[in-house]
Short mmCIF file of C-alpha atoms in Angstrom, two decimals:
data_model
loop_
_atom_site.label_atom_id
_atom_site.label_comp_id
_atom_site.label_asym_id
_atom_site.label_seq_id
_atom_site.Cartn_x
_atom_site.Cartn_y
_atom_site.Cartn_z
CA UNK A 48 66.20 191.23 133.60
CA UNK A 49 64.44 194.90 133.99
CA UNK A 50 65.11 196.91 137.68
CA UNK A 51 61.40 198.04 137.22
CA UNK A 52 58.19 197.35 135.55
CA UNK A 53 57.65 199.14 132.36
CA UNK A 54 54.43 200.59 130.69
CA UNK A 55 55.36 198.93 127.15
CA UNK A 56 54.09 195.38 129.10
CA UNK A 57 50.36 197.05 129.87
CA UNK A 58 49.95 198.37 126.51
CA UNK A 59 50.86 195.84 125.11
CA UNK A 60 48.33 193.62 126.80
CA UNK A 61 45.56 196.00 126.13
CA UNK A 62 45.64 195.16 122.42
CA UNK A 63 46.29 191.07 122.91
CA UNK A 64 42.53 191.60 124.45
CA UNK A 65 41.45 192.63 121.02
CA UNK A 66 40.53 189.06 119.24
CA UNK A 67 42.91 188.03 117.24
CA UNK A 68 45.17 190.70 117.36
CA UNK A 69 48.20 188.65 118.74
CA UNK A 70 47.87 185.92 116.09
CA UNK A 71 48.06 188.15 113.67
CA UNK A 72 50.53 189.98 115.47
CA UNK A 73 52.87 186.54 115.29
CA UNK A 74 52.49 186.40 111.38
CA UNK A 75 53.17 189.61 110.70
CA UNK A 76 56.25 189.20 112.66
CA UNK A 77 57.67 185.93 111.90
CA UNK A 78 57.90 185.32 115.96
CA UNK A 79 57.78 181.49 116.76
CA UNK A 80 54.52 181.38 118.65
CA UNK A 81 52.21 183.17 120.77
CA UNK A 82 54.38 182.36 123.83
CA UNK A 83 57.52 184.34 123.23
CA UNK A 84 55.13 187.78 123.36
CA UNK A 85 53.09 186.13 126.26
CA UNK A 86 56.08 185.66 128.43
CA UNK A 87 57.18 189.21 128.29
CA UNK A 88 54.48 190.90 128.59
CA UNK A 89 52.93 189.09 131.33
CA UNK A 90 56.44 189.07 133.41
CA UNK A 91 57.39 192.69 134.98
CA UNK A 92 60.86 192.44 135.37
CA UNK A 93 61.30 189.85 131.75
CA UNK A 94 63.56 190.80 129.03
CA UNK A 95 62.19 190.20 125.57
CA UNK A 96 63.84 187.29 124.13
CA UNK A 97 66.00 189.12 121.76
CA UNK A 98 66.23 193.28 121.31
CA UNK A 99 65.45 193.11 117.52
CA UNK A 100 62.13 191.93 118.32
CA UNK A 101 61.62 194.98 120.81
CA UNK A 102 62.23 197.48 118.38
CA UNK A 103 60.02 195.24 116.17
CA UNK A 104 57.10 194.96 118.61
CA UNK A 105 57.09 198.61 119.48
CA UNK A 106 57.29 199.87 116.34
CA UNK A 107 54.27 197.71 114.96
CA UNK A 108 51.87 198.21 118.22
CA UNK A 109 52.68 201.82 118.81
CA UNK A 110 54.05 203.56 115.51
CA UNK A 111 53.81 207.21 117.25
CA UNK A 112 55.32 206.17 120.31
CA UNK A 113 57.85 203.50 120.01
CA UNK A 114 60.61 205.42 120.56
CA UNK A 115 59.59 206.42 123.74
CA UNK A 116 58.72 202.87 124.45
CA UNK A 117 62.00 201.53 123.50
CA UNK A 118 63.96 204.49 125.43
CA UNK A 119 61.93 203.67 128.64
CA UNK A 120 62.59 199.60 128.30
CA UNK A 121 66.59 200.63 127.62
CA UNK A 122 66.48 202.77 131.13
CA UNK A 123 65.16 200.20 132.59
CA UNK A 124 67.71 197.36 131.58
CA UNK A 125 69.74 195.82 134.80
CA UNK A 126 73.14 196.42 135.15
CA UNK A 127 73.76 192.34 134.71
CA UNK A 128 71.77 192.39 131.56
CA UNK A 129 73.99 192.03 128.07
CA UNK A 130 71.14 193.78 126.49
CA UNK A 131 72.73 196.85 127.57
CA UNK A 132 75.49 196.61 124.41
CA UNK A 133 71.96 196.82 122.22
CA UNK A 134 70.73 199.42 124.08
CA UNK A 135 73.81 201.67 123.64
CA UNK A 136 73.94 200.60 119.69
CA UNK A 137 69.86 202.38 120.00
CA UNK A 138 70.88 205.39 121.04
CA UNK A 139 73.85 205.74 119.50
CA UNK A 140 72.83 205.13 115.72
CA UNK A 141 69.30 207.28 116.50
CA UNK A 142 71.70 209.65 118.26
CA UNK A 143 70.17 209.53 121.99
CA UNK A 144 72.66 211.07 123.52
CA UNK A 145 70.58 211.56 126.68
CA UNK A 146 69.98 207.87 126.66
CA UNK A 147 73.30 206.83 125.38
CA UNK A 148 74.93 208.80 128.73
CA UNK A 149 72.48 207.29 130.80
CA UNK A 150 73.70 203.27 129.76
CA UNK A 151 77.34 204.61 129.80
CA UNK A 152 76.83 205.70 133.18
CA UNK A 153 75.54 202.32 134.36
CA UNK A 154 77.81 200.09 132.46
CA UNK A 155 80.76 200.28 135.28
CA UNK A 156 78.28 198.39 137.15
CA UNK A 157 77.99 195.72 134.61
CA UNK A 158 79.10 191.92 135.55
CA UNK A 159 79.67 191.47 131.70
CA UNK A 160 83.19 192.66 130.59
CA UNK A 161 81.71 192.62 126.80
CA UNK A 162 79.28 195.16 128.22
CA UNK A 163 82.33 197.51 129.99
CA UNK A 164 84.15 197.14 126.60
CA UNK A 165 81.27 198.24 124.39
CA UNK A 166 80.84 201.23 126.56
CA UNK A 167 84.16 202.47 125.91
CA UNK A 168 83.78 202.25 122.49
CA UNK A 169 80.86 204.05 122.17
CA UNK A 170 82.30 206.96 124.22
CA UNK A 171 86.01 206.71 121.75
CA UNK A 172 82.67 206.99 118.78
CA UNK A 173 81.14 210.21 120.06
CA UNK A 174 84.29 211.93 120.53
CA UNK A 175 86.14 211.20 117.68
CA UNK A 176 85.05 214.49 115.62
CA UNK A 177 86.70 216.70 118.63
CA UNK A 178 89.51 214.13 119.89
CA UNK A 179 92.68 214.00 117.55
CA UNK A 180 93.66 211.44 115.65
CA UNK A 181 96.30 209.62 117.63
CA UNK A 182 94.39 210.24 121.18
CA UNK A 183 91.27 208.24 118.85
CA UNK A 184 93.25 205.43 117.74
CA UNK A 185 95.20 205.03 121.16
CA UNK A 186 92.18 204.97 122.86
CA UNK A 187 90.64 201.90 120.80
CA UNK A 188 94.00 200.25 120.59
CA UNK A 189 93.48 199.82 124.59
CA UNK A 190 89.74 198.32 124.26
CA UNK A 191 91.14 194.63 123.44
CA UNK A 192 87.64 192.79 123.52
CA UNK A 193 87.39 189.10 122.94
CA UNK A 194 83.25 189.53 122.43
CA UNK A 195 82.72 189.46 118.29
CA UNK A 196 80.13 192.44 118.59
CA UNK A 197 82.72 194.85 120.36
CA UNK A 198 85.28 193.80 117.20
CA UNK A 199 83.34 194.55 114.72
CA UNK A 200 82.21 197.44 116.34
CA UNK A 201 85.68 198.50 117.21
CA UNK A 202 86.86 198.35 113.69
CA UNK A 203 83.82 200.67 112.23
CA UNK A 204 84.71 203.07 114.37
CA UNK A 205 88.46 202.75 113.57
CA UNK A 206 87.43 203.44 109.82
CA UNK A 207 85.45 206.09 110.98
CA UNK A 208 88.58 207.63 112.33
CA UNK A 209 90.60 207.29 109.23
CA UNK A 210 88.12 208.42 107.37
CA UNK A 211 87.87 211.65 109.22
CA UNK A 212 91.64 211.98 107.97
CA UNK A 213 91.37 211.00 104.88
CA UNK A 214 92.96 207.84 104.97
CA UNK A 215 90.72 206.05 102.64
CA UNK A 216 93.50 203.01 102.51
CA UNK A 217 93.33 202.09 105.99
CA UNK A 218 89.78 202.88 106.12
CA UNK A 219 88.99 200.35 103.46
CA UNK A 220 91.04 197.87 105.18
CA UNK A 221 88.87 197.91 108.81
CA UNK A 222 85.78 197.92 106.47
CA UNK A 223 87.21 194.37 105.18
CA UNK A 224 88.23 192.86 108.75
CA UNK A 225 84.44 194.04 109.61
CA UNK A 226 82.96 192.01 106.63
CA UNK A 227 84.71 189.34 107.75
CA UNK A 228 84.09 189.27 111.51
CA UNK A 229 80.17 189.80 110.54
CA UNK A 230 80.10 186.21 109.20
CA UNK A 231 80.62 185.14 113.06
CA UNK A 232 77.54 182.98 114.28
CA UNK A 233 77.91 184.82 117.23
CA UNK A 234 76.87 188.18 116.10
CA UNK A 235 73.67 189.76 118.08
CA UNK A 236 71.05 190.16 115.65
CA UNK A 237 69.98 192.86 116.44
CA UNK A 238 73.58 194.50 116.39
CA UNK A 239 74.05 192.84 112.93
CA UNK A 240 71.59 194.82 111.52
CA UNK A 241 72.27 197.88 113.04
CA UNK A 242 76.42 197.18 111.77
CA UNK A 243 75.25 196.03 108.47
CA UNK A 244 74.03 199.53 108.05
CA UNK A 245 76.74 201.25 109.53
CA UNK A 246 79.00 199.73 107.02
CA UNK A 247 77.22 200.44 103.83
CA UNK A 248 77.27 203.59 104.73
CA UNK A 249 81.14 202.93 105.27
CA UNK A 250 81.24 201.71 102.18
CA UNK A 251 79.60 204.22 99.86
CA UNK A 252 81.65 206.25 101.59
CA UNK A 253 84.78 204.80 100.66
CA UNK A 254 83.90 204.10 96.57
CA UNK A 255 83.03 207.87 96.47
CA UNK A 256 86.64 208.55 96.96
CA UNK A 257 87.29 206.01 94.51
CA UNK A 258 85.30 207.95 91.98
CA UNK A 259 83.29 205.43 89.86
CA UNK A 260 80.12 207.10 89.60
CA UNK A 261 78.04 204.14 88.49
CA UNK A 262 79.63 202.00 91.13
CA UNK A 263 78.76 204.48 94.04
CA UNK A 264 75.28 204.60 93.10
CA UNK A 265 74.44 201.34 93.01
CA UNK A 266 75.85 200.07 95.79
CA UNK A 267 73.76 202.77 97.54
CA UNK A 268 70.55 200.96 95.83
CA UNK A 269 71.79 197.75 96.83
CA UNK A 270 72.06 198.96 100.71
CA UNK A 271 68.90 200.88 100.26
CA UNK A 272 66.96 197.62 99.06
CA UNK A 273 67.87 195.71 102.15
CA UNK A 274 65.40 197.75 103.55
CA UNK A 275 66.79 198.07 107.20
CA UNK A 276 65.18 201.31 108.64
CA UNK A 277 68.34 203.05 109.70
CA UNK A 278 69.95 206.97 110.31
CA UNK A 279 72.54 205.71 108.34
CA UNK A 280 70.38 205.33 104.66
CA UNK A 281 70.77 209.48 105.26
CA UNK A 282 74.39 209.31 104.81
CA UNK A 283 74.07 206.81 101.56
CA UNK A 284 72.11 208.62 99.80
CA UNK A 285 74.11 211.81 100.43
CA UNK A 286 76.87 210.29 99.36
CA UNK A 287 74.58 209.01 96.13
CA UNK A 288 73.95 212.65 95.75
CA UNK A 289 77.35 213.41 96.19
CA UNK A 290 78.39 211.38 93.44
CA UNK A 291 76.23 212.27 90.89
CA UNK A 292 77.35 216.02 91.38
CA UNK A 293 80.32 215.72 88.67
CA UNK A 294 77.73 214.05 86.16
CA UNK A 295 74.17 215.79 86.47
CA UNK A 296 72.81 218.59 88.80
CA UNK A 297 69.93 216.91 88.41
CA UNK A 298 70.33 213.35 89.50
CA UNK A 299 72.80 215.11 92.39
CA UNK A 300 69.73 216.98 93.90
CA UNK A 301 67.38 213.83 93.27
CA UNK A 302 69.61 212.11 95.67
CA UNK A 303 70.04 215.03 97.86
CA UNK A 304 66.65 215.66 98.62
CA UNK A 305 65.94 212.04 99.23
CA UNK A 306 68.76 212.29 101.96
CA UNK A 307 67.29 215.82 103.65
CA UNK A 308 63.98 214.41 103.54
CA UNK A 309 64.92 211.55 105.50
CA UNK A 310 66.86 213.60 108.00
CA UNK A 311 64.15 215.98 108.16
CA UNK A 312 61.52 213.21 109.15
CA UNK A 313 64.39 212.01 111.78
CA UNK A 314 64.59 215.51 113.39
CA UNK A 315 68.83 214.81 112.69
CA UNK A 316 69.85 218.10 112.70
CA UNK A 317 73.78 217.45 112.20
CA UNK A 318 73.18 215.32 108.79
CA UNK A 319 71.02 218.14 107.80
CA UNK A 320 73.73 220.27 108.00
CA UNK A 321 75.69 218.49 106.14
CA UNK A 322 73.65 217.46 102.99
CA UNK A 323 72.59 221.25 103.09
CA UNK A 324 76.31 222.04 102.61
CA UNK A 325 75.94 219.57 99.56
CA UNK A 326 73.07 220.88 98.04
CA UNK A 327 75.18 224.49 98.25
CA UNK A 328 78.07 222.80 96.95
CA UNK A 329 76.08 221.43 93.85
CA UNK A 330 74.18 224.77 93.21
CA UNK A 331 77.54 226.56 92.95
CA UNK A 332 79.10 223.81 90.71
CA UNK A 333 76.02 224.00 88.57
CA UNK A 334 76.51 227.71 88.55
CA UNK A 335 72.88 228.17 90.06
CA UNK A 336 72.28 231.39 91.97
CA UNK A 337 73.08 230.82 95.32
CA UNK A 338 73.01 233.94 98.15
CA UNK A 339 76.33 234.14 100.10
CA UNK A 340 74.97 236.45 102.68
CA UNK A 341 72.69 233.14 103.30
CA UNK A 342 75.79 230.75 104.68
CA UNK A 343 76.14 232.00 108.14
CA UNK A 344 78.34 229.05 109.47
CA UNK A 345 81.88 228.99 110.42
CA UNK A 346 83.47 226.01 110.00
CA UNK A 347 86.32 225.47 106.98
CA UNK A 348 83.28 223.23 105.18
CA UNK A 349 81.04 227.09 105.28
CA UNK A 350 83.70 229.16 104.50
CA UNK A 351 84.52 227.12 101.88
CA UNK A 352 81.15 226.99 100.62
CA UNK A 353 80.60 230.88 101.07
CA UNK A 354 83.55 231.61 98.90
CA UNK A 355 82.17 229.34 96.29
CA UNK A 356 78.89 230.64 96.00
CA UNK A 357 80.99 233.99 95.41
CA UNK A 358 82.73 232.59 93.03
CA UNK A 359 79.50 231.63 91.14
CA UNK A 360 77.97 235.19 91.37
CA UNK A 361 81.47 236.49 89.43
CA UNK A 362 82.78 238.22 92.27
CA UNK A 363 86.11 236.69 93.35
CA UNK A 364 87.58 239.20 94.82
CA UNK A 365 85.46 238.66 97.90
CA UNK A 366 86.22 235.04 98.03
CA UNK A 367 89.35 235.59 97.83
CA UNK A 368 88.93 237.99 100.82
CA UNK A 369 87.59 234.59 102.50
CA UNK A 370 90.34 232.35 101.18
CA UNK A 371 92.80 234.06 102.21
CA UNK A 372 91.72 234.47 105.72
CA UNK A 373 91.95 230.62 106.00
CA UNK A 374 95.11 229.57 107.94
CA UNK A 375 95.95 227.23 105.09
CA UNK A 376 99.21 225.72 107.33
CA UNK A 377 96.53 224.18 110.00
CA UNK A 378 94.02 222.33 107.53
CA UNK A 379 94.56 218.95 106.72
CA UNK A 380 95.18 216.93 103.37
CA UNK A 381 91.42 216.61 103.01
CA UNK A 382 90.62 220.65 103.57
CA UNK A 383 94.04 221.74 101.91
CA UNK A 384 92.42 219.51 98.33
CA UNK A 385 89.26 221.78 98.64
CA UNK A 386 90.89 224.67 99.65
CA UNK A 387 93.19 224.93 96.83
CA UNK A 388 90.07 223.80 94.45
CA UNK A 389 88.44 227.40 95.52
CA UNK A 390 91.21 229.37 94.97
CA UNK A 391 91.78 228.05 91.60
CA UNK A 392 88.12 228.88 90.46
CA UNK A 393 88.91 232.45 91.76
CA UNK A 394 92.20 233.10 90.35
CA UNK A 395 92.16 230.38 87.55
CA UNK A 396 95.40 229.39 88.27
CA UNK A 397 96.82 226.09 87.14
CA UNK A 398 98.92 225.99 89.76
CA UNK A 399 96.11 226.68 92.39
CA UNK A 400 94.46 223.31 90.92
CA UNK A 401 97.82 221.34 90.77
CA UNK A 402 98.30 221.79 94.40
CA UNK A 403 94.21 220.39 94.81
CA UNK A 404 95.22 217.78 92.77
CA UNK A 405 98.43 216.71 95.10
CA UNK A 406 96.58 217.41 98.16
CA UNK A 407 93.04 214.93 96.28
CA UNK A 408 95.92 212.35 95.41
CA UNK A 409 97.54 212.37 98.96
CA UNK A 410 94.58 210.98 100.60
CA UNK A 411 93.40 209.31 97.76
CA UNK A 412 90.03 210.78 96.63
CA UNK A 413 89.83 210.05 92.74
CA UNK A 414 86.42 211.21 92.72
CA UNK A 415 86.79 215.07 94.25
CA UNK A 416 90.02 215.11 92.66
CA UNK A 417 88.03 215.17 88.86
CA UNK A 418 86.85 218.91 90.03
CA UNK A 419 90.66 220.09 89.30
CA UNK A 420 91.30 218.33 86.21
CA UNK A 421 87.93 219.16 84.55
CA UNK A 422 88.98 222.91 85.63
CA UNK A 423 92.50 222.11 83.86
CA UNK A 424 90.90 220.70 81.13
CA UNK A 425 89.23 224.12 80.78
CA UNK A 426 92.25 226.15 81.41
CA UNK A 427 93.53 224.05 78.09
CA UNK A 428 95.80 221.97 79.99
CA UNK A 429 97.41 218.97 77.70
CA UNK A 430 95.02 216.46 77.42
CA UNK A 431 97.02 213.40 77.38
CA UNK A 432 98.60 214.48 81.23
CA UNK A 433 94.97 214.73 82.08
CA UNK A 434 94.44 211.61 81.28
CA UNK A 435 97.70 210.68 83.28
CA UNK A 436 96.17 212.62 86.01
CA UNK A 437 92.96 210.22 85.99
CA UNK A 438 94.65 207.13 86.13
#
């Protein structure tokens, strides 16, 4: 049940006056009758009869305010609903984090264990990019939920961890257990959905480091054509973009528009960052004029990026200046591959792009790992070990 009455309910009742409206309403929708909108709308403290349908309802009736809608009918959740693990899946995926502090906040209240659990795994989520790597994984090790949604859950955001390291291997593996547990009759639809996403985004994720181009890009078609209106189609189509990067500037920026666009329209200013990083990254590989003075950032991923848009103005000696203010002995696998990429494009030193190579091959990131060898290739390098090198 809701603590409080809501404005969604009036509004909603305002247009069920027009004639016709709700019938229509019912079609569009695929609800089973008249009575399931009825019930909640015309009952204060009612929850609607399944959270999908909220986000559904809102989003038809009031297109320019059904966030605000849906935000105000999460707040207003009880503490003994179960709609609260639905709730936090909202604000977390359309990155609430106002919201998403709010439900955390109320979930020690809960009378739902499933709803306590969930909670702590969304917390273990948004602090996974600051929290190391063993504090993440002993942290979710501890959540031992019986409640389906909470394990599937609990394993995206595992792969999510080992994919912040890397560790494509294990990553792939939590993707598999997650496929599997989202076969479970028991699965919230509305958090089915929502997961579904999540893990094709997983997913493209993973085959980029596998490196089949072709592969990569249609499996972000196929999750695009499921047509589920998620955050997360901003990280697939990066990673489309991403993909295509070895193989055509062109069909890289298609992609990589597509993907800014979308975070544009969803005011997600941290996946903007990113795909702007890959646009940079693709302009420099394409050896279009980028400005250096114009990447202001300072994390490895910038300095990175500002050393290669040096690089493709001719002037290495600066980004070598920039390399070699990197404290190479505190980047991981991942950054070390990259790292070693740059410095081999300034120096063009085999050995420079033999260490990338080790460092692509160590987490296992066939795709990235091409950069080096297509540098080698370049360099002269024999062509049967590049081959080897491939494989």
């Amino acid at each position: 049940m809701l603590e409080y009455s809501i404005s969604l309910k009036p509004a909603m009742n305002k247009l069920f006056d027009e004639r016709g409206y709700k019938a229509s309403l019912v079609k569009k929708l695929n609800f089973k009758g008249h009575s399931t909108l009825s019930k909640f709308a015309n009952n204060d403290l009612k929850e609607i009869d399944d959270f999908k349908n909220l986000v559904l309802v809102a989003s038809e009736m009031f297109p320019d305010k059904a966030e605000d809608y849906i935000i105000e009918y999460c707040e207003a959740l009880s503490h003994k609903s179960k709609d609260l693990k639905c709730a936090l899946e909202y604000a977390s995926s359309n990155q609430l984090k106002k919201l998403k502090s709010y439900l955390i906040e109320k979930t020690p209240r809960s009378t739902h264990q499933e709803v306590k659990d969930a909670a702590k795994l969304y917390e273990i989520y948004s602090d996974i990019k600051k929290d190391s790597f063993v504090n993440s994984l002993d942290k979710l090790s501890k959540v031992n939920s019986e409640n389906v949604d909470n394990q599937i859950f609990s394993k995206i955001v595992t792969a999510h961890v080992y994919h912040q390291q890397g560790m494509y291997t294990a990553m792939s593996e939590m993707i598999r257990i997650a496929d599997v547990l989202m076969n479970d009759k028991d699965v919230t639809p509305y958090l089915k959905d929502s997961y579904k996403s999540r893990l094709s985004s997983l997913k493209v994720s993973y085959k980029l480091a596998q490196g089949n181009v072709e592969e990569i890009i249609q499996s972000g078609l196929d999750a695009l054509k499921e047509d589920i209106d998620s955050r997360f189609n901003i990280w697939i189509l990066m990673n489309m973009g991403n993909a295509a990067m070895l193989k055509s500037h062109e069909e890289s920026m298609k992609y990589l528009q597509m993907a800014k666009f979308e975070a544009e329209s969803r005011n997600d200013l941290e996946k903007l960052r990113e795909i702007e990083r890959s646009i940079t990254f693709s302009n420099c590989y394409w050896k279009k004029k980028v400005n250096p003075s114009t990447i202001n950032g300072v994390e490895i991923t910038d300095l990175h990026n500002k050393a290669f848009a040096y690089i493709s103005n001719d002037q290495t000696e600066e980004a070598l200046e920039i390399l070699n203010s990197i404290d190479v002995e505190k980047l991981n696998s991942d950054r070390k591959s990259f790292y070693y990429f740059y410095k081999g494009m300034a120096t063009r030193s085999k050995e420079d792009f033999y260490k990338s190579i080790q460092f692509f091959n160590e987490i296992g990131d066939k795709h990235y790992r091409q950069l080096s060898i297509n540098e080698l290739r370049k360099l002269g390098e024999n062509e049967v070990l590049l081959q080897t090198l491939s494989s």
